[in-house]
Amino acid sequence: VGEVMEASLTAQKAALAKFKDLEVNGISTPNITGFFEVQIVGGNLLWSKKASGKFPTSQDDLNKIFSGIEEA
């Protein structure tokens, strides 16, 4: 759980620093592990740990998320 929380907070802080008016919500899935997804509400999935096999930890990973936010 610690790794998920750390990845979530890192991604949230980076996104909020870049997009000042962004609203970020986290949804916990206590009975399911291994999921970490970033999605625009009603829009495209921007990141999936399940699909990629990793958390978005590099700047390139975050830039993929940011590009999706900018396109929304």
mmCIF file with all atom_site columns, N, CA and C in Angstrom:
data_model
loop_
_atom_site.group_PDB
_atom_site.id
_atom_site.type_symbol
_atom_site.label_atom_id
_atom_site.label_alt_id
_atom_site.label_comp_id
_atom_site.label_asym_id
_atom_site.label_entity_id
_atom_site.label_seq_id
_atom_site.pdbx_PDB_ins_code
_atom_site.Cartn_x
_atom_site.Cartn_y
_atom_site.Cartn_z
_atom_site.occupancy
_atom_site.B_iso_or_equiv
_atom_site.pdbx_formal_charge
_atom_site.auth_seq_id
_atom_site.auth_comp_id
_atom_site.auth_asym_id
_atom_site.auth_atom_id
_atom_site.pdbx_PDB_model_num
ATOM 1   N N  . VAL A 1 1  ? 0.828   -1.191 0.000   1.00 0.00 ? 1  VAL A N  1
ATOM 2   C CA . VAL A 1 1  ? 0.000   0.000  0.000   1.00 0.00 ? 1  VAL A CA 1
ATOM 3   C C  . VAL A 1 1  ? 0.870   1.250  0.000   1.00 0.00 ? 1  VAL A C  1
ATOM 4   N N  . GLY A 1 2  ? 1.993   1.234  0.675   1.00 0.00 ? 2  GLY A N  1
ATOM 5   C CA . GLY A 1 2  ? 2.867   2.385  0.737   1.00 0.00 ? 2  GLY A CA 1
ATOM 6   C C  . GLY A 1 2  ? 3.344   2.836  -0.631  1.00 0.00 ? 2  GLY A C  1
ATOM 7   N N  . GLU A 1 3  ? 3.700   1.880  -1.479  1.00 0.00 ? 3  GLU A N  1
ATOM 8   C CA . GLU A 1 3  ? 4.188   2.200  -2.816  1.00 0.00 ? 3  GLU A CA 1
ATOM 9   C C  . GLU A 1 3  ? 3.083   2.836  -3.662  1.00 0.00 ? 3  GLU A C  1
ATOM 10  N N  . VAL A 1 4  ? 1.872   2.353  -3.521  1.00 0.00 ? 4  VAL A N  1
ATOM 11  C CA . VAL A 1 4  ? 0.742   2.910  -4.257  1.00 0.00 ? 4  VAL A CA 1
ATOM 12  C C  . VAL A 1 4  ? 0.472   4.336  -3.804  1.00 0.00 ? 4  VAL A C  1
ATOM 13  N N  . MET A 1 5  ? 0.466   4.557  -2.502  1.00 0.00 ? 5  MET A N  1
ATOM 14  C CA . MET A 1 5  ? 0.206   5.887  -1.965  1.00 0.00 ? 5  MET A CA 1
ATOM 15  C C  . MET A 1 5  ? 1.294   6.866  -2.400  1.00 0.00 ? 5  MET A C  1
ATOM 16  N N  . GLU A 1 6  ? 2.530   6.439  -2.343  1.00 0.00 ? 6  GLU A N  1
ATOM 17  C CA . GLU A 1 6  ? 3.642   7.307  -2.742  1.00 0.00 ? 6  GLU A CA 1
ATOM 18  C C  . GLU A 1 6  ? 3.536   7.676  -4.226  1.00 0.00 ? 6  GLU A C  1
ATOM 19  N N  . ALA A 1 7  ? 3.252   6.692  -5.073  1.00 0.00 ? 7  ALA A N  1
ATOM 20  C CA . ALA A 1 7  ? 3.112   6.957  -6.504  1.00 0.00 ? 7  ALA A CA 1
ATOM 21  C C  . ALA A 1 7  ? 1.945   7.895  -6.769  1.00 0.00 ? 7  ALA A C  1
ATOM 22  N N  . SER A 1 8  ? 0.854   7.677  -6.059  1.00 0.00 ? 8  SER A N  1
ATOM 23  C CA . SER A 1 8  ? -0.321  8.520  -6.227  1.00 0.00 ? 8  SER A CA 1
ATOM 24  C C  . SER A 1 8  ? -0.022  9.970  -5.847  1.00 0.00 ? 8  SER A C  1
ATOM 25  N N  . LEU A 1 9  ? 0.600   10.156 -4.704  1.00 0.00 ? 9  LEU A N  1
ATOM 26  C CA . LEU A 1 9  ? 0.912   11.512 -4.249  1.00 0.00 ? 9  LEU A CA 1
ATOM 27  C C  . LEU A 1 9  ? 1.914   12.204 -5.169  1.00 0.00 ? 9  LEU A C  1
ATOM 28  N N  . THR A 1 10 ? 2.898   11.473 -5.645  1.00 0.00 ? 10 THR A N  1
ATOM 29  C CA . THR A 1 10 ? 3.889   12.041 -6.560  1.00 0.00 ? 10 THR A CA 1
ATOM 30  C C  . THR A 1 10 ? 3.226   12.501 -7.848  1.00 0.00 ? 10 THR A C  1
ATOM 31  N N  . ALA A 1 11 ? 2.384   11.652 -8.427  1.00 0.00 ? 11 ALA A N  1
ATOM 32  C CA . ALA A 1 11 ? 1.692   12.002 -9.664  1.00 0.00 ? 11 ALA A CA 1
ATOM 33  C C  . ALA A 1 11 ? 0.729   13.168 -9.452  1.00 0.00 ? 11 ALA A C  1
ATOM 34  N N  . GLN A 1 12 ? 0.021   13.165 -8.329  1.00 0.00 ? 12 GLN A N  1
ATOM 35  C CA . GLN A 1 12 ? -0.916  14.247 -8.034  1.00 0.00 ? 12 GLN A CA 1
ATOM 36  C C  . GLN A 1 12 ? -0.186  15.576 -7.884  1.00 0.00 ? 12 GLN A C  1
ATOM 37  N N  . LYS A 1 13 ? 0.886   15.588 -7.115  1.00 0.00 ? 13 LYS A N  1
ATOM 38  C CA . LYS A 1 13 ? 1.645   16.827 -6.904  1.00 0.00 ? 13 LYS A CA 1
ATOM 39  C C  . LYS A 1 13 ? 2.193   17.373 -8.211  1.00 0.00 ? 13 LYS A C  1
ATOM 40  N N  . ALA A 1 14 ? 2.713   16.492 -9.054  1.00 0.00 ? 14 ALA A N  1
ATOM 41  C CA . ALA A 1 14 ? 3.264   16.928 -10.344 1.00 0.00 ? 14 ALA A CA 1
ATOM 42  C C  . ALA A 1 14 ? 2.161   17.496 -11.236 1.00 0.00 ? 14 ALA A C  1
ATOM 43  N N  . ALA A 1 15 ? 1.022   16.838 -11.281 1.00 0.00 ? 15 ALA A N  1
ATOM 44  C CA . ALA A 1 15 ? -0.088  17.301 -12.119 1.00 0.00 ? 15 ALA A CA 1
ATOM 45  C C  . ALA A 1 15 ? -0.642  18.626 -11.606 1.00 0.00 ? 15 ALA A C  1
ATOM 46  N N  . LEU A 1 16 ? -0.791  18.760 -10.302 1.00 0.00 ? 16 LEU A N  1
ATOM 47  C CA . LEU A 1 16 ? -1.318  20.006 -9.735  1.00 0.00 ? 16 LEU A CA 1
ATOM 48  C C  . LEU A 1 16 ? -0.349  21.164 -9.907  1.00 0.00 ? 16 LEU A C  1
ATOM 49  N N  . ALA A 1 17 ? 0.947   20.879 -9.918  1.00 0.00 ? 17 ALA A N  1
ATOM 50  C CA . ALA A 1 17 ? 1.935   21.929 -10.143 1.00 0.00 ? 17 ALA A CA 1
ATOM 51  C C  . ALA A 1 17 ? 1.851   22.448 -11.582 1.00 0.00 ? 17 ALA A C  1
ATOM 52  N N  . LYS A 1 18 ? 1.550   21.563 -12.512 1.00 0.00 ? 18 LYS A N  1
ATOM 53  C CA . LYS A 1 18 ? 1.481   21.932 -13.928 1.00 0.00 ? 18 LYS A CA 1
ATOM 54  C C  . LYS A 1 18 ? 0.118   22.504 -14.311 1.00 0.00 ? 18 LYS A C  1
ATOM 55  N N  . PHE A 1 19 ? -0.944  21.959 -13.747 1.00 0.00 ? 19 PHE A N  1
ATOM 56  C CA . PHE A 1 19 ? -2.305  22.364 -14.084 1.00 0.00 ? 19 PHE A CA 1
ATOM 57  C C  . PHE A 1 19 ? -2.986  22.894 -12.824 1.00 0.00 ? 19 PHE A C  1
ATOM 58  N N  . LYS A 1 20 ? -2.952  24.187 -12.639 1.00 0.00 ? 20 LYS A N  1
ATOM 59  C CA . LYS A 1 20 ? -3.406  24.818 -11.386 1.00 0.00 ? 20 LYS A CA 1
ATOM 60  C C  . LYS A 1 20 ? -4.888  24.589 -11.086 1.00 0.00 ? 20 LYS A C  1
ATOM 61  N N  . ASP A 1 21 ? -5.725  24.471 -12.106 1.00 0.00 ? 21 ASP A N  1
ATOM 62  C CA . ASP A 1 21 ? -7.169  24.322 -11.894 1.00 0.00 ? 21 ASP A CA 1
ATOM 63  C C  . ASP A 1 21 ? -7.632  22.867 -11.949 1.00 0.00 ? 21 ASP A C  1
ATOM 64  N N  . LEU A 1 22 ? -6.710  21.948 -11.929 1.00 0.00 ? 22 LEU A N  1
ATOM 65  C CA . LEU A 1 22 ? -7.037  20.533 -12.022 1.00 0.00 ? 22 LEU A CA 1
ATOM 66  C C  . LEU A 1 22 ? -7.638  20.039 -10.709 1.00 0.00 ? 22 LEU A C  1
ATOM 67  N N  . GLU A 1 23 ? -8.676  19.233 -10.813 1.00 0.00 ? 23 GLU A N  1
ATOM 68  C CA . GLU A 1 23 ? -9.256  18.582 -9.632  1.00 0.00 ? 23 GLU A CA 1
ATOM 69  C C  . GLU A 1 23 ? -8.823  17.124 -9.656  1.00 0.00 ? 23 GLU A C  1
ATOM 70  N N  . VAL A 1 24 ? -8.240  16.669 -8.557  1.00 0.00 ? 24 VAL A N  1
ATOM 71  C CA . VAL A 1 24 ? -7.722  15.305 -8.477  1.00 0.00 ? 24 VAL A CA 1
ATOM 72  C C  . VAL A 1 24 ? -8.495  14.538 -7.423  1.00 0.00 ? 24 VAL A C  1
ATOM 73  N N  . ASN A 1 25 ? -8.944  13.350 -7.778  1.00 0.00 ? 25 ASN A N  1
ATOM 74  C CA . ASN A 1 25 ? -9.637  12.470 -6.833  1.00 0.00 ? 25 ASN A CA 1
ATOM 75  C C  . ASN A 1 25 ? -8.963  11.109 -6.841  1.00 0.00 ? 25 ASN A C  1
ATOM 76  N N  . GLY A 1 26 ? -8.827  10.527 -5.685  1.00 0.00 ? 26 GLY A N  1
ATOM 77  C CA . GLY A 1 26 ? -8.288  9.179  -5.582  1.00 0.00 ? 26 GLY A CA 1
ATOM 78  C C  . GLY A 1 26 ? -9.372  8.234  -5.104  1.00 0.00 ? 26 GLY A C  1
ATOM 79  N N  . ILE A 1 27 ? -9.427  7.078  -5.712  1.00 0.00 ? 27 ILE A N  1
ATOM 80  C CA . ILE A 1 27 ? -10.406 6.065  -5.317  1.00 0.00 ? 27 ILE A CA 1
ATOM 81  C C  . ILE A 1 27 ? -9.638  4.822  -4.901  1.00 0.00 ? 27 ILE A C  1
ATOM 82  N N  . SER A 1 28 ? -9.829  4.427  -3.683  1.00 0.00 ? 28 SER A N  1
ATOM 83  C CA . SER A 1 28 ? -9.157  3.244  -3.159  1.00 0.00 ? 28 SER A CA 1
ATOM 84  C C  . SER A 1 28 ? -9.905  1.982  -3.566  1.00 0.00 ? 28 SER A C  1
ATOM 85  N N  . THR A 1 29 ? -9.144  0.948  -3.862  1.00 0.00 ? 29 THR A N  1
ATOM 86  C CA . THR A 1 29 ? -9.731  -0.359 -4.163  1.00 0.00 ? 29 THR A CA 1
ATOM 87  C C  . THR A 1 29 ? -9.162  -1.360 -3.161  1.00 0.00 ? 29 THR A C  1
ATOM 88  N N  . PRO A 1 30 ? -9.700  -1.364 -1.932  1.00 0.00 ? 30 PRO A N  1
ATOM 89  C CA . PRO A 1 30 ? -9.110  -2.163 -0.861  1.00 0.00 ? 30 PRO A CA 1
ATOM 90  C C  . PRO A 1 30 ? -9.110  -3.672 -1.093  1.00 0.00 ? 30 PRO A C  1
ATOM 91  N N  . ASN A 1 31 ? -10.018 -4.176 -1.898  1.00 0.00 ? 31 ASN A N  1
ATOM 92  C CA . ASN A 1 31 ? -10.088 -5.622 -2.128  1.00 0.00 ? 31 ASN A CA 1
ATOM 93  C C  . ASN A 1 31 ? -9.336  -6.055 -3.380  1.00 0.00 ? 31 ASN A C  1
ATOM 94  N N  . ILE A 1 32 ? -8.783  -5.092 -4.101  1.00 0.00 ? 32 ILE A N  1
ATOM 95  C CA . ILE A 1 32 ? -8.055  -5.378 -5.334  1.00 0.00 ? 32 ILE A CA 1
ATOM 96  C C  . ILE A 1 32 ? -6.693  -4.705 -5.244  1.00 0.00 ? 32 ILE A C  1
ATOM 97  N N  . THR A 1 33 ? -5.649  -5.414 -5.554  1.00 0.00 ? 33 THR A N  1
ATOM 98  C CA . THR A 1 33 ? -4.326  -4.817 -5.537  1.00 0.00 ? 33 THR A CA 1
ATOM 99  C C  . THR A 1 33 ? -3.751  -4.775 -6.944  1.00 0.00 ? 33 THR A C  1
ATOM 100 N N  . GLY A 1 34 ? -2.763  -3.933 -7.129  1.00 0.00 ? 34 GLY A N  1
ATOM 101 C CA . GLY A 1 34 ? -2.084  -3.861 -8.406  1.00 0.00 ? 34 GLY A CA 1
ATOM 102 C C  . GLY A 1 34 ? -2.635  -2.822 -9.364  1.00 0.00 ? 34 GLY A C  1
ATOM 103 N N  . PHE A 1 35 ? -3.712  -2.140 -8.990  1.00 0.00 ? 35 PHE A N  1
ATOM 104 C CA . PHE A 1 35 ? -4.278  -1.130 -9.860  1.00 0.00 ? 35 PHE A CA 1
ATOM 105 C C  . PHE A 1 35 ? -3.789  0.255  -9.471  1.00 0.00 ? 35 PHE A C  1
ATOM 106 N N  . PHE A 1 36 ? -3.347  1.000  -10.435 1.00 0.00 ? 36 PHE A N  1
ATOM 107 C CA . PHE A 1 36 ? -3.051  2.418  -10.285 1.00 0.00 ? 36 PHE A CA 1
ATOM 108 C C  . PHE A 1 36 ? -3.339  3.008  -11.649 1.00 0.00 ? 36 PHE A C  1
ATOM 109 N N  . GLU A 1 37 ? -4.439  3.730  -11.747 1.00 0.00 ? 37 GLU A N  1
ATOM 110 C CA . GLU A 1 37 ? -4.851  4.251  -13.036 1.00 0.00 ? 37 GLU A CA 1
ATOM 111 C C  . GLU A 1 37 ? -5.122  5.745  -12.942 1.00 0.00 ? 37 GLU A C  1
ATOM 112 N N  . VAL A 1 38 ? -4.808  6.428  -14.026 1.00 0.00 ? 38 VAL A N  1
ATOM 113 C CA . VAL A 1 38 ? -5.082  7.854  -14.143 1.00 0.00 ? 38 VAL A CA 1
ATOM 114 C C  . VAL A 1 38 ? -6.015  8.016  -15.329 1.00 0.00 ? 38 VAL A C  1
ATOM 115 N N  . GLN A 1 39 ? -7.155  8.656  -15.069 1.00 0.00 ? 39 GLN A N  1
ATOM 116 C CA . GLN A 1 39 ? -8.160  8.803  -16.109 1.00 0.00 ? 39 GLN A CA 1
ATOM 117 C C  . GLN A 1 39 ? -8.881  10.127 -15.941 1.00 0.00 ? 39 GLN A C  1
ATOM 118 N N  . ILE A 1 40 ? -9.190  10.752 -17.064 1.00 0.00 ? 40 ILE A N  1
ATOM 119 C CA . ILE A 1 40 ? -10.054 11.926 -17.064 1.00 0.00 ? 40 ILE A CA 1
ATOM 120 C C  . ILE A 1 40 ? -11.476 11.401 -16.899 1.00 0.00 ? 40 ILE A C  1
ATOM 121 N N  . VAL A 1 41 ? -12.254 12.012 -16.018 1.00 0.00 ? 41 VAL A N  1
ATOM 122 C CA . VAL A 1 41 ? -13.625 11.562 -15.801 1.00 0.00 ? 41 VAL A CA 1
ATOM 123 C C  . VAL A 1 41 ? -14.370 11.587 -17.134 1.00 0.00 ? 41 VAL A C  1
ATOM 124 N N  . GLY A 1 42 ? -14.917 10.452 -17.501 1.00 0.00 ? 42 GLY A N  1
ATOM 125 C CA . GLY A 1 42 ? -15.644 10.329 -18.758 1.00 0.00 ? 42 GLY A CA 1
ATOM 126 C C  . GLY A 1 42 ? -14.743 10.328 -19.985 1.00 0.00 ? 42 GLY A C  1
ATOM 127 N N  . GLY A 1 43 ? -13.440 10.213 -19.766 1.00 0.00 ? 43 GLY A N  1
ATOM 128 C CA . GLY A 1 43 ? -12.505 10.280 -20.885 1.00 0.00 ? 43 GLY A CA 1
ATOM 129 C C  . GLY A 1 43 ? -11.571 9.094  -20.937 1.00 0.00 ? 43 GLY A C  1
ATOM 130 N N  . ASN A 1 44 ? -10.480 9.305  -21.621 1.00 0.00 ? 44 ASN A N  1
ATOM 131 C CA . ASN A 1 44 ? -9.514  8.244  -21.855 1.00 0.00 ? 44 ASN A CA 1
ATOM 132 C C  . ASN A 1 44 ? -8.714  7.872  -20.606 1.00 0.00 ? 44 ASN A C  1
ATOM 133 N N  . LEU A 1 45 ? -8.292  6.642  -20.567 1.00 0.00 ? 45 LEU A N  1
ATOM 134 C CA . LEU A 1 45 ? -7.375  6.163  -19.549 1.00 0.00 ? 45 LEU A CA 1
ATOM 135 C C  . LEU A 1 45 ? -5.987  6.672  -19.931 1.00 0.00 ? 45 LEU A C  1
ATOM 136 N N  . LEU A 1 46 ? -5.357  7.443  -19.050 1.00 0.00 ? 46 LEU A N  1
ATOM 137 C CA . LEU A 1 46 ? -4.072  8.063  -19.354 1.00 0.00 ? 46 LEU A CA 1
ATOM 138 C C  . LEU A 1 46 ? -2.888  7.245  -18.851 1.00 0.00 ? 46 LEU A C  1
ATOM 139 N N  . TRP A 1 47 ? -3.110  6.440  -17.818 1.00 0.00 ? 47 TRP A N  1
ATOM 140 C CA . TRP A 1 47 ? -2.041  5.585  -17.285 1.00 0.00 ? 47 TRP A CA 1
ATOM 141 C C  . TRP A 1 47 ? -2.672  4.389  -16.606 1.00 0.00 ? 47 TRP A C  1
ATOM 142 N N  . SER A 1 48 ? -2.082  3.234  -16.780 1.00 0.00 ? 48 SER A N  1
ATOM 143 C CA . SER A 1 48 ? -2.529  2.028  -16.093 1.00 0.00 ? 48 SER A CA 1
ATOM 144 C C  . SER A 1 48 ? -1.311  1.230  -15.662 1.00 0.00 ? 48 SER A C  1
ATOM 145 N N  . LYS A 1 49 ? -1.170  1.045  -14.355 1.00 0.00 ? 49 LYS A N  1
ATOM 146 C CA . LYS A 1 49 ? -0.076  0.212  -13.851 1.00 0.00 ? 49 LYS A CA 1
ATOM 147 C C  . LYS A 1 49 ? -0.289  -1.229 -14.289 1.00 0.00 ? 49 LYS A C  1
ATOM 148 N N  . LYS A 1 50 ? -1.534  -1.649 -14.312 1.00 0.00 ? 50 LYS A N  1
ATOM 149 C CA . LYS A 1 50 ? -1.827  -3.020 -14.724 1.00 0.00 ? 50 LYS A CA 1
ATOM 150 C C  . LYS A 1 50 ? -1.359  -3.262 -16.161 1.00 0.00 ? 50 LYS A C  1
ATOM 151 N N  . ALA A 1 51 ? -1.595  -2.299 -17.050 1.00 0.00 ? 51 ALA A N  1
ATOM 152 C CA . ALA A 1 51 ? -1.207  -2.453 -18.455 1.00 0.00 ? 51 ALA A CA 1
ATOM 153 C C  . ALA A 1 51 ? 0.288   -2.224 -18.667 1.00 0.00 ? 51 ALA A C  1
ATOM 154 N N  . SER A 1 52 ? 0.864   -1.244 -17.947 1.00 0.00 ? 52 SER A N  1
ATOM 155 C CA . SER A 1 52 ? 2.273   -0.890 -18.170 1.00 0.00 ? 52 SER A CA 1
ATOM 156 C C  . SER A 1 52 ? 3.234   -1.708 -17.311 1.00 0.00 ? 52 SER A C  1
ATOM 157 N N  . GLY A 1 53 ? 2.712   -2.248 -16.202 1.00 0.00 ? 53 GLY A N  1
ATOM 158 C CA . GLY A 1 53 ? 3.557   -3.014 -15.292 1.00 0.00 ? 53 GLY A CA 1
ATOM 159 C C  . GLY A 1 53 ? 4.350   -2.167 -14.324 1.00 0.00 ? 53 GLY A C  1
ATOM 160 N N  . LYS A 1 54 ? 4.070   -0.843 -14.303 1.00 0.00 ? 54 LYS A N  1
ATOM 161 C CA . LYS A 1 54 ? 4.825   0.018  -13.389 1.00 0.00 ? 54 LYS A CA 1
ATOM 162 C C  . LYS A 1 54 ? 4.031   1.270  -13.047 1.00 0.00 ? 54 LYS A C  1
ATOM 163 N N  . PHE A 1 55 ? 4.496   1.925  -11.993 1.00 0.00 ? 55 PHE A N  1
ATOM 164 C CA . PHE A 1 55 ? 3.941   3.214  -11.621 1.00 0.00 ? 55 PHE A CA 1
ATOM 165 C C  . PHE A 1 55 ? 4.553   4.286  -12.518 1.00 0.00 ? 55 PHE A C  1
ATOM 166 N N  . PRO A 1 56 ? 3.883   5.430  -12.682 1.00 0.00 ? 56 PRO A N  1
ATOM 167 C CA . PRO A 1 56 ? 4.462   6.513  -13.475 1.00 0.00 ? 56 PRO A CA 1
ATOM 168 C C  . PRO A 1 56 ? 5.514   7.256  -12.649 1.00 0.00 ? 56 PRO A C  1
ATOM 169 N N  . THR A 1 57 ? 6.751   6.828  -12.754 1.00 0.00 ? 57 THR A N  1
ATOM 170 C CA . THR A 1 57 ? 7.794   7.386  -11.890 1.00 0.00 ? 57 THR A CA 1
ATOM 171 C C  . THR A 1 57 ? 8.757   8.334  -12.611 1.00 0.00 ? 57 THR A C  1
ATOM 172 N N  . SER A 1 58 ? 8.908   8.173  -13.911 1.00 0.00 ? 58 SER A N  1
ATOM 173 C CA . SER A 1 58 ? 9.860   9.027  -14.624 1.00 0.00 ? 58 SER A CA 1
ATOM 174 C C  . SER A 1 58 ? 9.151   10.265 -15.179 1.00 0.00 ? 58 SER A C  1
ATOM 175 N N  . GLN A 1 59 ? 9.931   11.239 -15.576 1.00 0.00 ? 59 GLN A N  1
ATOM 176 C CA . GLN A 1 59 ? 9.345   12.433 -16.190 1.00 0.00 ? 59 GLN A CA 1
ATOM 177 C C  . GLN A 1 59 ? 8.646   12.072 -17.494 1.00 0.00 ? 59 GLN A C  1
ATOM 178 N N  . ASP A 1 60 ? 9.192   11.129 -18.244 1.00 0.00 ? 60 ASP A N  1
ATOM 179 C CA . ASP A 1 60 ? 8.530   10.680 -19.478 1.00 0.00 ? 60 ASP A CA 1
ATOM 180 C C  . ASP A 1 60 ? 7.154   10.094 -19.187 1.00 0.00 ? 60 ASP A C  1
ATOM 181 N N  . ASP A 1 61 ? 7.056   9.307  -18.105 1.00 0.00 ? 61 ASP A N  1
ATOM 182 C CA . ASP A 1 61 ? 5.759   8.739  -17.710 1.00 0.00 ? 61 ASP A CA 1
ATOM 183 C C  . ASP A 1 61 ? 4.769   9.857  -17.393 1.00 0.00 ? 61 ASP A C  1
ATOM 184 N N  . LEU A 1 62 ? 5.222   10.821 -16.598 1.00 0.00 ? 62 LEU A N  1
ATOM 185 C CA . LEU A 1 62 ? 4.343   11.933 -16.225 1.00 0.00 ? 62 LEU A CA 1
ATOM 186 C C  . LEU A 1 62 ? 3.967   12.761 -17.442 1.00 0.00 ? 62 LEU A C  1
ATOM 187 N N  . ASN A 1 63 ? 4.890   12.935 -18.378 1.00 0.00 ? 63 ASN A N  1
ATOM 188 C CA . ASN A 1 63 ? 4.588   13.697 -19.587 1.00 0.00 ? 63 ASN A CA 1
ATOM 189 C C  . ASN A 1 63 ? 3.496   13.031 -20.415 1.00 0.00 ? 63 ASN A C  1
ATOM 190 N N  . LYS A 1 64 ? 3.440   11.697 -20.417 1.00 0.00 ? 64 LYS A N  1
ATOM 191 C CA . LYS A 1 64 ? 2.359   10.987 -21.112 1.00 0.00 ? 64 LYS A CA 1
ATOM 192 C C  . LYS A 1 64 ? 1.015   11.338 -20.477 1.00 0.00 ? 64 LYS A C  1
ATOM 193 N N  . ILE A 1 65 ? 0.994   11.388 -19.167 1.00 0.00 ? 65 ILE A N  1
ATOM 194 C CA . ILE A 1 65 ? -0.237  11.755 -18.449 1.00 0.00 ? 65 ILE A CA 1
ATOM 195 C C  . ILE A 1 65 ? -0.581  13.204 -18.754 1.00 0.00 ? 65 ILE A C  1
ATOM 196 N N  . PHE A 1 66 ? 0.413   14.093 -18.685 1.00 0.00 ? 66 PHE A N  1
ATOM 197 C CA . PHE A 1 66 ? 0.167   15.519 -18.926 1.00 0.00 ? 66 PHE A CA 1
ATOM 198 C C  . PHE A 1 66 ? -0.357  15.757 -20.335 1.00 0.00 ? 66 PHE A C  1
ATOM 199 N N  . SER A 1 67 ? 0.174   15.037 -21.314 1.00 0.00 ? 67 SER A N  1
ATOM 200 C CA . SER A 1 67 ? -0.302  15.183 -22.697 1.00 0.00 ? 67 SER A CA 1
ATOM 201 C C  . SER A 1 67 ? -1.778  14.834 -22.800 1.00 0.00 ? 67 SER A C  1
ATOM 202 N N  . GLY A 1 68 ? -2.173  13.779 -22.104 1.00 0.00 ? 68 GLY A N  1
ATOM 203 C CA . GLY A 1 68 ? -3.587  13.393 -22.097 1.00 0.00 ? 68 GLY A CA 1
ATOM 204 C C  . GLY A 1 68 ? -4.469  14.428 -21.443 1.00 0.00 ? 68 GLY A C  1
ATOM 205 N N  . ILE A 1 69 ? -3.965  15.040 -20.385 1.00 0.00 ? 69 ILE A N  1
ATOM 206 C CA . ILE A 1 69 ? -4.730  16.105 -19.708 1.00 0.00 ? 69 ILE A CA 1
ATOM 207 C C  . ILE A 1 69 ? -4.871  17.299 -20.643 1.00 0.00 ? 69 ILE A C  1
ATOM 208 N N  . GLU A 1 70 ? -3.790  17.671 -21.315 1.00 0.00 ? 70 GLU A N  1
ATOM 209 C CA . GLU A 1 70 ? -3.825  18.822 -22.225 1.00 0.00 ? 70 GLU A CA 1
ATOM 210 C C  . GLU A 1 70 ? -4.781  18.579 -23.385 1.00 0.00 ? 70 GLU A C  1
ATOM 211 N N  . GLU A 1 71 ? -4.899  17.347 -23.843 1.00 0.00 ? 71 GLU A N  1
ATOM 212 C CA . GLU A 1 71 ? -5.783  17.020 -24.969 1.00 0.00 ? 71 GLU A CA 1
ATOM 213 C C  . GLU A 1 71 ? -7.248  16.959 -24.561 1.00 0.00 ? 71 GLU A C  1
ATOM 214 N N  . ALA A 1 72 ? -7.506  16.808 -23.271 1.00 0.00 ? 72 ALA A N  1
ATOM 215 C CA . ALA A 1 72 ? -8.902  16.664 -22.790 1.00 0.00 ? 72 ALA A CA 1
ATOM 216 C C  . ALA A 1 72 ? -9.651  17.991 -22.859 1.00 0.00 ? 72 ALA A C  1
#
